[in-house]
Coordinates of C-alpha atoms and ligand atoms in Angstrom, one line a residue:
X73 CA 43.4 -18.8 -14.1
X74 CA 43.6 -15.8 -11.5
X75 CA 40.9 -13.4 -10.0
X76 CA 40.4 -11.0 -7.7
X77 CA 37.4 -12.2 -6.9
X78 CA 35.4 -15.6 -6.9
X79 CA 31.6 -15.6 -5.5
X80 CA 30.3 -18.8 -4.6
X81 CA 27.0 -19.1 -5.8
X82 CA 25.2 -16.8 -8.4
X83 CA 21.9 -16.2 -6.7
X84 CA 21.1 -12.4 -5.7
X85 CA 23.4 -11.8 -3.5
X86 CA 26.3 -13.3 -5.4
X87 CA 25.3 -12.2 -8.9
X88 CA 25.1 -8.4 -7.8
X89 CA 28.2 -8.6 -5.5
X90 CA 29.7 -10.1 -9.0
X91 CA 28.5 -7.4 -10.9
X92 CA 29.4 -4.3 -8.8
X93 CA 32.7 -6.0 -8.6
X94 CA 33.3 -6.1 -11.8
X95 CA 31.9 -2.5 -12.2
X96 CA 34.7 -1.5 -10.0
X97 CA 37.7 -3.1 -12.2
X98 CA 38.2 -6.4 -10.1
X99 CA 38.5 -9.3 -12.7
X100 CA 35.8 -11.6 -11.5
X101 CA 34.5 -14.9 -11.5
X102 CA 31.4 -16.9 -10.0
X103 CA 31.2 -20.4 -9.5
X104 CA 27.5 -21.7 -9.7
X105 CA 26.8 -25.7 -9.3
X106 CA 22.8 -25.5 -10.7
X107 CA 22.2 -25.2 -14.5
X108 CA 20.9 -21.7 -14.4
X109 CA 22.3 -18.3 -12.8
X110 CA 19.5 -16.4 -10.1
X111 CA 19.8 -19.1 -7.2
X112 CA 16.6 -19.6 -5.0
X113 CA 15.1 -16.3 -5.6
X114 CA 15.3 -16.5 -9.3
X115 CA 14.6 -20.1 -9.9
X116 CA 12.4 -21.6 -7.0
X117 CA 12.3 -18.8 -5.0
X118 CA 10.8 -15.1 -5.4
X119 CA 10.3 -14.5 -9.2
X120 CA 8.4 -18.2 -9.8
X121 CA 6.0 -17.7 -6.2
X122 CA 5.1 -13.9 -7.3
X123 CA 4.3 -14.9 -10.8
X124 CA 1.9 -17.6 -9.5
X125 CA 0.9 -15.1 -7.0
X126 CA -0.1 -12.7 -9.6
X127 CA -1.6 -15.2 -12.3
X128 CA -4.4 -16.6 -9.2
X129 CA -4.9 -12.9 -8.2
X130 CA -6.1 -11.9 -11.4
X131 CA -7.8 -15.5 -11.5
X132 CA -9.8 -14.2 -8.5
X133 CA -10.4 -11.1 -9.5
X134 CA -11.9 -12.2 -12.9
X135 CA -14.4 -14.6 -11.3
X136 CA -15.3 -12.3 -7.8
X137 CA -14.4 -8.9 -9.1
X138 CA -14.9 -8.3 -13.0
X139 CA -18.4 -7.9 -12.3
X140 CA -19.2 -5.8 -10.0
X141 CA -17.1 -3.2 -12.3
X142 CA -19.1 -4.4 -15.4
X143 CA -16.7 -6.8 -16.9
X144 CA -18.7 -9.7 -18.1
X145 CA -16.4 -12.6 -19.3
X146 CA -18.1 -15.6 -17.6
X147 CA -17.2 -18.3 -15.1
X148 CA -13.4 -18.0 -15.4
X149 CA -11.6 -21.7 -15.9
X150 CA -8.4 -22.7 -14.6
X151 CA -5.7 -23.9 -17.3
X152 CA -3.0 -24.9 -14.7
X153 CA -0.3 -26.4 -17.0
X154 CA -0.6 -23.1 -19.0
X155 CA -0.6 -21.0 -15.9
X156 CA 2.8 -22.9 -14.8
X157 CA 4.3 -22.4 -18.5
X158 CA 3.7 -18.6 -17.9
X159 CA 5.4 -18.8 -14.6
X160 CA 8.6 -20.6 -16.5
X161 CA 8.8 -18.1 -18.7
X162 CA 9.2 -15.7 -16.2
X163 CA 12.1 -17.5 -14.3
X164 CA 13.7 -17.9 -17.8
X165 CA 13.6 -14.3 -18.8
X166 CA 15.3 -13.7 -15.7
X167 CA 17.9 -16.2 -15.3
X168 CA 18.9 -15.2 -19.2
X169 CA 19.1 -11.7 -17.7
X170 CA 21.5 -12.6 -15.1
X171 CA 23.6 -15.0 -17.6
X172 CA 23.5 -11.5 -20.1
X173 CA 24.6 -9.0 -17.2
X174 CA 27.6 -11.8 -16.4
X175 CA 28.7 -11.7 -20.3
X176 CA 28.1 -7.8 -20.2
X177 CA 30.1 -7.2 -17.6
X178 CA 32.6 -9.5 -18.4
X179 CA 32.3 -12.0 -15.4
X180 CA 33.4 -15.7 -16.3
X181 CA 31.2 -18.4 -15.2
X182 CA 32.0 -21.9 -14.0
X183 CA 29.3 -24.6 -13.8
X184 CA 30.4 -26.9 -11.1
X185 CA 30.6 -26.9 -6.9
X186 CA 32.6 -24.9 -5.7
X187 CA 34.8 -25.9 -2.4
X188 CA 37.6 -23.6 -0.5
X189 CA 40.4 -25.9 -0.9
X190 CA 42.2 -22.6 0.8
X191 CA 41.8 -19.0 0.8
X192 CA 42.7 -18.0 -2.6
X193 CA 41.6 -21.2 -4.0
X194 CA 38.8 -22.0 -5.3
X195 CA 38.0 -26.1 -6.7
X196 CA 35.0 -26.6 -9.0
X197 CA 34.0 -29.7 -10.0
X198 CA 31.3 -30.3 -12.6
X199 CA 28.8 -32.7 -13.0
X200 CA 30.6 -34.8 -14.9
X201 CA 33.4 -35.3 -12.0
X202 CA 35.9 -33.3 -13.8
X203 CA 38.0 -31.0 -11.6
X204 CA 39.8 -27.6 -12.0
X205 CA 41.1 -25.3 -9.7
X206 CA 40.8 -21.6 -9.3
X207 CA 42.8 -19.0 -7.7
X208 CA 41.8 -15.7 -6.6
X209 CA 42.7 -12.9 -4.1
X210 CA 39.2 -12.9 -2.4
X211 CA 36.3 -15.4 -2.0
X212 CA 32.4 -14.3 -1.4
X213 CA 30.2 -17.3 0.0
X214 CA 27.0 -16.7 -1.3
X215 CA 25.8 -20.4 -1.2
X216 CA 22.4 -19.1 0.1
X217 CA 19.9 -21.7 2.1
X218 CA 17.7 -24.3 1.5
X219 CA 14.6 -25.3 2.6
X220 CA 14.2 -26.3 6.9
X221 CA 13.0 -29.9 7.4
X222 CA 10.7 -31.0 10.0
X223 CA 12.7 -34.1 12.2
X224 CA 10.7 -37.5 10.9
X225 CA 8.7 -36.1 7.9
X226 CA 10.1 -37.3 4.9
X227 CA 9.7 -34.0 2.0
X228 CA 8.9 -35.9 -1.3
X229 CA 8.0 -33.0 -3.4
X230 CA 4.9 -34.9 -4.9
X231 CA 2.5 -35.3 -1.7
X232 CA 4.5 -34.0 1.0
X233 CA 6.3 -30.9 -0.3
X234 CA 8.7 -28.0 0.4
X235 CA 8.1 -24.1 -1.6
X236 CA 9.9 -26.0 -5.0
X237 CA 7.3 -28.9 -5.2
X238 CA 4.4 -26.7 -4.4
X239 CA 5.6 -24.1 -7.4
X240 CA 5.0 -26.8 -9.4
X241 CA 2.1 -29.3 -8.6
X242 CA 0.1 -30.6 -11.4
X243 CA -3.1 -30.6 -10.2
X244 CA -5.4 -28.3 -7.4
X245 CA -5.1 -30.3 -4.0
X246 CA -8.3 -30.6 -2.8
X247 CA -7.4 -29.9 0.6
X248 CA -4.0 -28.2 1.5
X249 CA -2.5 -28.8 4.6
X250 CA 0.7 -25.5 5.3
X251 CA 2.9 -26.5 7.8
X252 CA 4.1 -23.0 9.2
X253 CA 2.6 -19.6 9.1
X254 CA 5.2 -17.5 7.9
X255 CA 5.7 -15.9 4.1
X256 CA 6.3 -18.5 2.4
X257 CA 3.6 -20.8 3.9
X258 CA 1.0 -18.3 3.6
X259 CA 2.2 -16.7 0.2
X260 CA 1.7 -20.6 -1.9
X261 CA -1.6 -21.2 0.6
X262 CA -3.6 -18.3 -0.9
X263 CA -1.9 -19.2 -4.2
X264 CA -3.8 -22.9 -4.2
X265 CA -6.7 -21.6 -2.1
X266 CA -7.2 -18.7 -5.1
X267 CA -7.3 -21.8 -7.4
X268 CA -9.6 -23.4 -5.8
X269 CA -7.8 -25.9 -2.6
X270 CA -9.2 -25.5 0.8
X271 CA -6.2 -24.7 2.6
X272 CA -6.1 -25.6 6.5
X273 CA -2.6 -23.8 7.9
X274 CA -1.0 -24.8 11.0
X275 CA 1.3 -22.9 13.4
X276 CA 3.6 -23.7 16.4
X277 CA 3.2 -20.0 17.9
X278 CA 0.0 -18.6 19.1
X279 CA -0.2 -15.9 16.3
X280 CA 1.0 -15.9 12.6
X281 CA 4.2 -14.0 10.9
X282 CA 6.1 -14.4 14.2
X283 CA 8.1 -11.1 14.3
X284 CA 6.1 -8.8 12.3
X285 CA 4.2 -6.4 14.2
X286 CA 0.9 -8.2 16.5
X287 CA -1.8 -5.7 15.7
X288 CA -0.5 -6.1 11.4
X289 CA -0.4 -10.1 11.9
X290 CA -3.6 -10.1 13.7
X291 CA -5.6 -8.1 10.9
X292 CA -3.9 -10.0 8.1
X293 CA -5.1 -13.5 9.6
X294 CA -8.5 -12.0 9.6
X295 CA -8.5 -11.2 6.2
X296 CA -7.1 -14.0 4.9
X297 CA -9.7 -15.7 6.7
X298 CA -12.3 -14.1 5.1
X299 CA -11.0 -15.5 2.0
X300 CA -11.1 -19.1 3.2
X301 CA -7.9 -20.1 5.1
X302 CA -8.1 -21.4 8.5
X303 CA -5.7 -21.7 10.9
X304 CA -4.7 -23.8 14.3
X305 CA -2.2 -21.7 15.9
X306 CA -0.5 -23.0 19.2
X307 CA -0.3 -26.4 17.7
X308 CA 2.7 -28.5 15.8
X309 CA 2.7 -31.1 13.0
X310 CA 4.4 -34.2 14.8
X311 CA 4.1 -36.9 12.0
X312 CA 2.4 -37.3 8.6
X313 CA 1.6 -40.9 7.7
X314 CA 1.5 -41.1 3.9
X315 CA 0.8 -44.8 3.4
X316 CA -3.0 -44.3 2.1
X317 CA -4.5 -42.4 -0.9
X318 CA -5.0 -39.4 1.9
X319 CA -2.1 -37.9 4.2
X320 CA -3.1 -38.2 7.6
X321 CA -1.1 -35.5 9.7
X322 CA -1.2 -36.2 13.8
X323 CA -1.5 -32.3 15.0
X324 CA -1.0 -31.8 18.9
X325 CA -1.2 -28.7 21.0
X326 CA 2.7 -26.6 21.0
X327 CA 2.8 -27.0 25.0
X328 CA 1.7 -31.2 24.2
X329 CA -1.7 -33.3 24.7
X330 CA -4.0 -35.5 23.2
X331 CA -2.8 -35.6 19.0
X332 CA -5.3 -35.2 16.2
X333 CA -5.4 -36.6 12.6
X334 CA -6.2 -33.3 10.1
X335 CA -6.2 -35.3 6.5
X336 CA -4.8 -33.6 3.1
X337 CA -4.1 -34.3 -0.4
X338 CA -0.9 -32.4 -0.2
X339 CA 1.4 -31.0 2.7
X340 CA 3.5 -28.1 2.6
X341 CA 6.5 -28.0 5.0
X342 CA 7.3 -24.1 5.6
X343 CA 8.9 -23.9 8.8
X344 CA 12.1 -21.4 7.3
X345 CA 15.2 -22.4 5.7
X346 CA 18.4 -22.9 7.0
X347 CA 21.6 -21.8 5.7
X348 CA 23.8 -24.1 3.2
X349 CA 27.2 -25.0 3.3
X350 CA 27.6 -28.2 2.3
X351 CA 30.2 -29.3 0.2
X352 CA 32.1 -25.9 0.5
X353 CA 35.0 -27.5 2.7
X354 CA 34.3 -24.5 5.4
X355 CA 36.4 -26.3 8.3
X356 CA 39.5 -27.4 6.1
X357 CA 39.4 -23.1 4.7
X358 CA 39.1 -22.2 8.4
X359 CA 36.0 -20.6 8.0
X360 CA 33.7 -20.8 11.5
X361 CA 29.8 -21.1 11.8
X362 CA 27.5 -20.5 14.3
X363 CA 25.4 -22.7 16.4
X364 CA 22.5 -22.3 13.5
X365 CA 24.8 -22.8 10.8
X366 CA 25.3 -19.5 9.2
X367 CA 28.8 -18.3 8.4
X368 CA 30.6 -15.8 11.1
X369 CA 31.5 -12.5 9.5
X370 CA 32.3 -9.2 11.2
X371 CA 30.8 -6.0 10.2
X372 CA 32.7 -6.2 6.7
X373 CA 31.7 -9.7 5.6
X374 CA 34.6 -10.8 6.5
X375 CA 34.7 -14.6 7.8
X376 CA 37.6 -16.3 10.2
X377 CA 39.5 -16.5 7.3
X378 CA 41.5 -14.2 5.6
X379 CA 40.3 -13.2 2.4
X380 CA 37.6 -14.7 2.5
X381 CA 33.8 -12.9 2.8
X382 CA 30.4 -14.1 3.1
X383 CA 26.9 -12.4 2.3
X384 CA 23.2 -13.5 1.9
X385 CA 21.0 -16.0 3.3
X386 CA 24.0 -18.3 4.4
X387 CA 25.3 -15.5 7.3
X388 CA 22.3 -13.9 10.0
X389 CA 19.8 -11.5 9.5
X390 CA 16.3 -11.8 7.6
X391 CA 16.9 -14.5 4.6
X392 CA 15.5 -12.0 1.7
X393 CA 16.6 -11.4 -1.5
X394 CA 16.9 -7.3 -1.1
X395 CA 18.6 -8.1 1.9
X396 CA 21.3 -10.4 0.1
X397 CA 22.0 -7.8 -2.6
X398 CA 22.6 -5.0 -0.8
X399 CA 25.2 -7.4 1.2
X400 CA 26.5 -8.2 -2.5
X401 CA 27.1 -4.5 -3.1
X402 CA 28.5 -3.9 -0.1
X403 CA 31.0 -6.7 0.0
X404 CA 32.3 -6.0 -3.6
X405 CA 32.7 -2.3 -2.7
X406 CA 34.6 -3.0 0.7
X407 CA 37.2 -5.4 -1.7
X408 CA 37.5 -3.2 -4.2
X409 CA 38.5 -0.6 -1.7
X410 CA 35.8 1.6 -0.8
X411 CA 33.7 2.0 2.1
X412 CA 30.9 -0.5 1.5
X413 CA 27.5 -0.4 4.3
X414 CA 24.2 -2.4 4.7
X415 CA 21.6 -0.6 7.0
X416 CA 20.1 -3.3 8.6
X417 CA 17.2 -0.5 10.5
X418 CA 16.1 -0.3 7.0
X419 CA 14.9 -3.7 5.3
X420 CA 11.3 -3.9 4.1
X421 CA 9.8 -7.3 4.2
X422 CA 7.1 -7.6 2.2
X423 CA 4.5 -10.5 2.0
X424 CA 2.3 -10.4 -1.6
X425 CA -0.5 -11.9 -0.8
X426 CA -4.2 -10.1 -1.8
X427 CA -4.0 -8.1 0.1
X428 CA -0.1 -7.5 0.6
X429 CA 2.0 -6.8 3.9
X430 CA 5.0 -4.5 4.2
X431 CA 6.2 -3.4 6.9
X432 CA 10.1 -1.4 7.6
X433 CA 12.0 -1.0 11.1
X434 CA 10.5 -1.7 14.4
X435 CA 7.1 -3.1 15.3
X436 CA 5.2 -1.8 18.2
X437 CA 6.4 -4.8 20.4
X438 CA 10.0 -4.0 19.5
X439 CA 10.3 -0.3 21.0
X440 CA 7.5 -1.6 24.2
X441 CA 10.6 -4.1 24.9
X442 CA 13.5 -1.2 23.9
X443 CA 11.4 1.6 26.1
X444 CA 11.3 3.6 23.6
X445 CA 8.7 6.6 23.7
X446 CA 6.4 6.5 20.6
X447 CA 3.7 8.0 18.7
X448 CA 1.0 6.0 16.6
X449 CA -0.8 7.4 13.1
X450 CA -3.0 5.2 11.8
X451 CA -4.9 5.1 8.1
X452 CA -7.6 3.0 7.1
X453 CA -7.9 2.5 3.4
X454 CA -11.9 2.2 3.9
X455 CA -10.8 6.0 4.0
X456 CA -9.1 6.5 0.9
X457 CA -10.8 7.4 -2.3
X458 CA -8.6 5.3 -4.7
X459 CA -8.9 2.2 -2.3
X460 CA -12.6 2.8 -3.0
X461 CA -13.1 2.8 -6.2
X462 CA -10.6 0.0 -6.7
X463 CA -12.9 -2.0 -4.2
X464 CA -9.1 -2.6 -2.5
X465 CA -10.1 -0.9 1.2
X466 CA -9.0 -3.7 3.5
X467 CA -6.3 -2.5 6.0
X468 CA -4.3 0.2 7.1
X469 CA -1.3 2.4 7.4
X470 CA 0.3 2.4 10.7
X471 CA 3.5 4.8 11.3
X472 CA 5.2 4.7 14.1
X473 CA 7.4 7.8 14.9
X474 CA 9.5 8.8 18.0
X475 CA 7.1 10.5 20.9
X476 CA 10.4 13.6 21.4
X477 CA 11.9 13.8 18.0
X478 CA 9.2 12.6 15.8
X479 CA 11.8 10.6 14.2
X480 CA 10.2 7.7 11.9
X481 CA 10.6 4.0 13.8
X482 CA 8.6 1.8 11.7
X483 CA 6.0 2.1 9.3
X484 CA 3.2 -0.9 8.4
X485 CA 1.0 -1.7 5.7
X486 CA -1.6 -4.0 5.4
X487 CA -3.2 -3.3 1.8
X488 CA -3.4 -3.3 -1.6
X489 CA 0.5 -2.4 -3.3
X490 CA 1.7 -2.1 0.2
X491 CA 4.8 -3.4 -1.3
X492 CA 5.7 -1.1 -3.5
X493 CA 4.3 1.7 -1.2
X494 CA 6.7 0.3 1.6
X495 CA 9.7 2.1 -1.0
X496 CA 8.8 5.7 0.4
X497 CA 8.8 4.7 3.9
X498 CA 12.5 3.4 3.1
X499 CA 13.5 6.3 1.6
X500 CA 12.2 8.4 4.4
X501 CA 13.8 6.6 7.1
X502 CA 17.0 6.2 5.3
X503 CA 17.3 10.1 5.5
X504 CA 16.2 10.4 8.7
X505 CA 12.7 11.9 8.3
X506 CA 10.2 12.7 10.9
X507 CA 6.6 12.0 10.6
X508 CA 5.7 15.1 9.7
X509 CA 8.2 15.5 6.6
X510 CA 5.9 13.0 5.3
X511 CA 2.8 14.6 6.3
X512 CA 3.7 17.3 4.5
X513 CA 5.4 16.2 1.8
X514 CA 2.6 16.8 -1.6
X515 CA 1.0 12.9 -2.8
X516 CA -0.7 12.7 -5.5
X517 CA -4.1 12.5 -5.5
X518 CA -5.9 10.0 -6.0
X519 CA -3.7 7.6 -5.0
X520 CA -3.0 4.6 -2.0
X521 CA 0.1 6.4 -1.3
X522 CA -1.9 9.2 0.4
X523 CA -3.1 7.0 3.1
X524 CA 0.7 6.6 4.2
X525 CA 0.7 10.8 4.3
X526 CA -2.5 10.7 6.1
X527 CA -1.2 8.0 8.8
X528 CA 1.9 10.6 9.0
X529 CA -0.8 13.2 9.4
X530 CA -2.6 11.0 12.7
X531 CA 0.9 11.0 14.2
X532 CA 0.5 14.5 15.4
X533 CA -3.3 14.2 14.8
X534 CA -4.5 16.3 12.3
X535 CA -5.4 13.8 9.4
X536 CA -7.8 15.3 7.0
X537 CA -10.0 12.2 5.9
X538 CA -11.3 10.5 8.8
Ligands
FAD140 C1 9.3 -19.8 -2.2 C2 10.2 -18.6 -1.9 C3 9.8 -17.3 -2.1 C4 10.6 -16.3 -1.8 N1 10.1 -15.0 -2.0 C5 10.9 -13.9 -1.7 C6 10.5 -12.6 -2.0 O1 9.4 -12.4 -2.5 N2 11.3 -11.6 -1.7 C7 12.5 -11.8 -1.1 O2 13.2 -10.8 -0.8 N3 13.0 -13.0 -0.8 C8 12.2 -14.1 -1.1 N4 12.7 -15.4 -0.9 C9 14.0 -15.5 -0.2 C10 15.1 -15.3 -1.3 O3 14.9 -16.3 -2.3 C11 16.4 -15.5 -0.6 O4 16.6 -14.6 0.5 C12 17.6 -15.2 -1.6 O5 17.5 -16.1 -2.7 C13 18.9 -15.4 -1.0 O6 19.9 -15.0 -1.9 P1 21.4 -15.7 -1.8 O7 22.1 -15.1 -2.9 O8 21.9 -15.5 -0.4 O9 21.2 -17.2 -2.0 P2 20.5 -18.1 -3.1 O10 19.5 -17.4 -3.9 O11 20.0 -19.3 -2.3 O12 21.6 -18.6 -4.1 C14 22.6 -19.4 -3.7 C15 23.2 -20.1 -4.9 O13 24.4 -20.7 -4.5 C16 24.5 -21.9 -5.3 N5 25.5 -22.8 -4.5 C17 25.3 -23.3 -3.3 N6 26.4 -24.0 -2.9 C18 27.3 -24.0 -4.0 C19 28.6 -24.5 -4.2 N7 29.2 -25.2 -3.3 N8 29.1 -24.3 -5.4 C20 28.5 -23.6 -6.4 N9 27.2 -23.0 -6.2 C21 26.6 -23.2 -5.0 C22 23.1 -22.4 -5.3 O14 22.9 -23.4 -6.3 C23 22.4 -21.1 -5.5 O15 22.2 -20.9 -6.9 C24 11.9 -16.5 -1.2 C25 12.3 -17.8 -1.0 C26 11.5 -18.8 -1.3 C27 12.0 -20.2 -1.1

């Protein structure tokens, strides 16, 4: 068998960069060693988390919120094994999708691991130890990552978990104990807090969502404290002794000191992932990798070796789903020919919590460190007439625009669908736009959306509602 292109792994970076590959005539074929197609994000990973995200929300919201708006239905019970069979239907719709786009555009599959035995071939061997050889004009790595382990804590997945054993615990822990304070951690806390865990998180830095902008992170972990989380930041999880009917964790300051013991039913390890290679055969193919593990590529995914690309969670850059996809697209398009781009200035990361957190291009702390002028708008949603009769008003809009060309830098949400109002800040930066195309740009009213006008509008400070 001969391709012009085999992707290594079938989550979303390597089923799109299959896809658009195949759009553009190159006979394709991905290799994918799990028993479904969608990878991390598909089958552990995005799609499972945001369906138990949404199932608890609405769980809240029937018990804290229903009545206020007149909705009498009663105390509202939790069903958990039903709740998790909605949230496998989900992940199977979508892997079927992926495994019907792959038939529809003509992609062949092999189940199996995949390892470089060279460039331009490609050896999968399938669970059952059978072997066969593929050869191809051009490789994709798209192998993803996997979940970062904590040195001398031993992940179980029953009492001492990672993100895939806490998507699918069988019972509410009584008390939660998050290692980490980053998406994921904080994402599957309020899931098992909404559902009724006390949830106690712990972070090695001295604020949460390291990265994100400070003033954003700060009103988050007030909020989400409000709801019932608590939090040690400054402080690191140096053993968990799991011998008894309780886990005992020893917590000690980050700079070291005196240890505590903080008890749980359950611990979640979120400390990031890491990227994953094994079993690919990278050093034999001559492909290198950097001090963290992630595969070297140049500005056109291509690795040390020739013919032979990477994109996705296993090379640098934030390990998110969007991110790997446009990385698929690109790669297939720059094989096929054409001029394929990813513009990393223009990445939304969004966190979907109640209330949710997006936020696109630089924080406030980034352009203080680059000296770059700016200008600050800011929007409360306590000022927005849809966020009040939703009872949603916690947060804010912040834009951040440059202070001589009005140029948008960054833009950050903390509120109610600030994920899927992140989408117009993207599209505005991706064209260029200044603060006050958006403040005069026509949203309609009433809508959330018109608080991300109206933190435009504070840029040059002239918003109308406050
Ligand atoms: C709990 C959780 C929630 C998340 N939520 C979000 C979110 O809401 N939004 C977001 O943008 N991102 C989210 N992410 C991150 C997102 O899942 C990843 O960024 C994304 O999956 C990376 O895509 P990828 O294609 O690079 O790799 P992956 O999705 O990891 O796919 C890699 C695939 O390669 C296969 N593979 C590996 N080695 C081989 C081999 N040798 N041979 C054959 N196959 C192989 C694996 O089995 C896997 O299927 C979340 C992650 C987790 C863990």
């Amino acid at each position: 068998m001969s391709y012009d292109l085999v992707v290594i792994g079938s989550g979303p970076g390597g089923y799109v960069c299959a896809i658009r590959a195949a759009q553009l005539g190159l006979k394709t074929a991905v290799v994918e060693k799990d028993k479904t197609f969608g990878g991390t994000c598909l089958n552990i990973g995005c799609i499972p988390s945001k369906a138990l995200l949404h199932a608890s929300e609405l769980f809240e919201e029937a018990g804290h919120k229903f009545g206020k708006m007149g909705i009498r239905v009663g105390t509202p019970a939790l069903d958990l094994p039903a709740m998790m069979k909605f949230k496998d239907e989900g992940v199977d719709g979508n892997v079927k999708g992926v495994a019907f786009l792959f038939k529809k555009n003509k992609i062949d599959s092999f189940q199996g691991i995949g390892r470089i035995v060279a460039p331009g071939k490609v050896e999968v061997k399938s669970a059952g130890g059978a072997t066969e050889t593929i050869e191809t004009k051009n490789i994709v790595i798209a192998t993803g990552s996997d979940v970062a382990r904590l040195k001398g804590i031993e992940i179980d997945e029953k009492r001492i978990v990672s993100s895939t054993g806490a998507l699918v615990l069988p019972s509410v822990p009584e008390k939660l104990l998050v290692v980490g304070a980053g998406v994921i951690g904080l994402e599957l806390g309020s899931v098992w807090r909404r559902l009724g865990a006390q949830v106690h998180v712990v972070e090695f830095m001295d604020r949460i969502l390291p990265g994100m902008d400070l003033e954003v992170a700060r009103q988050f972990q007030r909020l989400l404290q409000k709801q019932g989380l608590s939090f040690q930041l400054s402080s690191k999880v140096t053993a968990i002794d799991a011998s008894g009917n309780k886990l005992k964790a020893s917590v000690e300051p980050a700079a070291g000191g005196a240890a505590e013991t903080i008890e749980a039913d359950v611990a979640l390890i979120a400390i990031g992932r890491v990227p994953y290679t094994a079993a690919l055969g990278l050093d034999a193919a001559g492909v290198k990798t950097d001090e963290r593990g992630r595969v070297i590529v140049d500005a056109h995914f291509a690795t040390s070796a020739p013919g032979i690309y990477a994109i996705g969670d296993v090379i640098a850059g934030p390990m998110l789903a969007h991110k790997a996809e446009d990385e698929g697209v690109a790669a297939a398009e720059i094989i096929a020919g054409r001029a394929g781009h990813v513009n990393y200035d223009v990445i939304p990361n969004v966190i979907y919590t109640f209330p949710e957190v997006a936020s696109i291009g630089k924080s406030e702390e980034e352009l203080k460190a680059a000296g770059i002028a700016y200008n600050v708008g800011k929007f409360p949603f306590t000022a927005n007439g849809r966020a009040k009769v939703n009872l949603t008003t916690d947060g804010f809009v912040k834009i951040l625009a440059d202070a001589k060309t009005d140029r948008v830098l960054g833009v950050h949400i903390v509120g109610a669908d600030a994920g899927t109002m992140i989408a117009e800040a993207a599209v505005a930066m991706e064209l260029g736009a200044s603060s006050e195309d958006i403040a005069r740009t026509c949203h309609a009213h009433p809508t959330l959306t018109e608080a991300v006008r109206e933190a435009a509008m504070a840029v040059e400070k002239w918003a109308i509602s406050m």
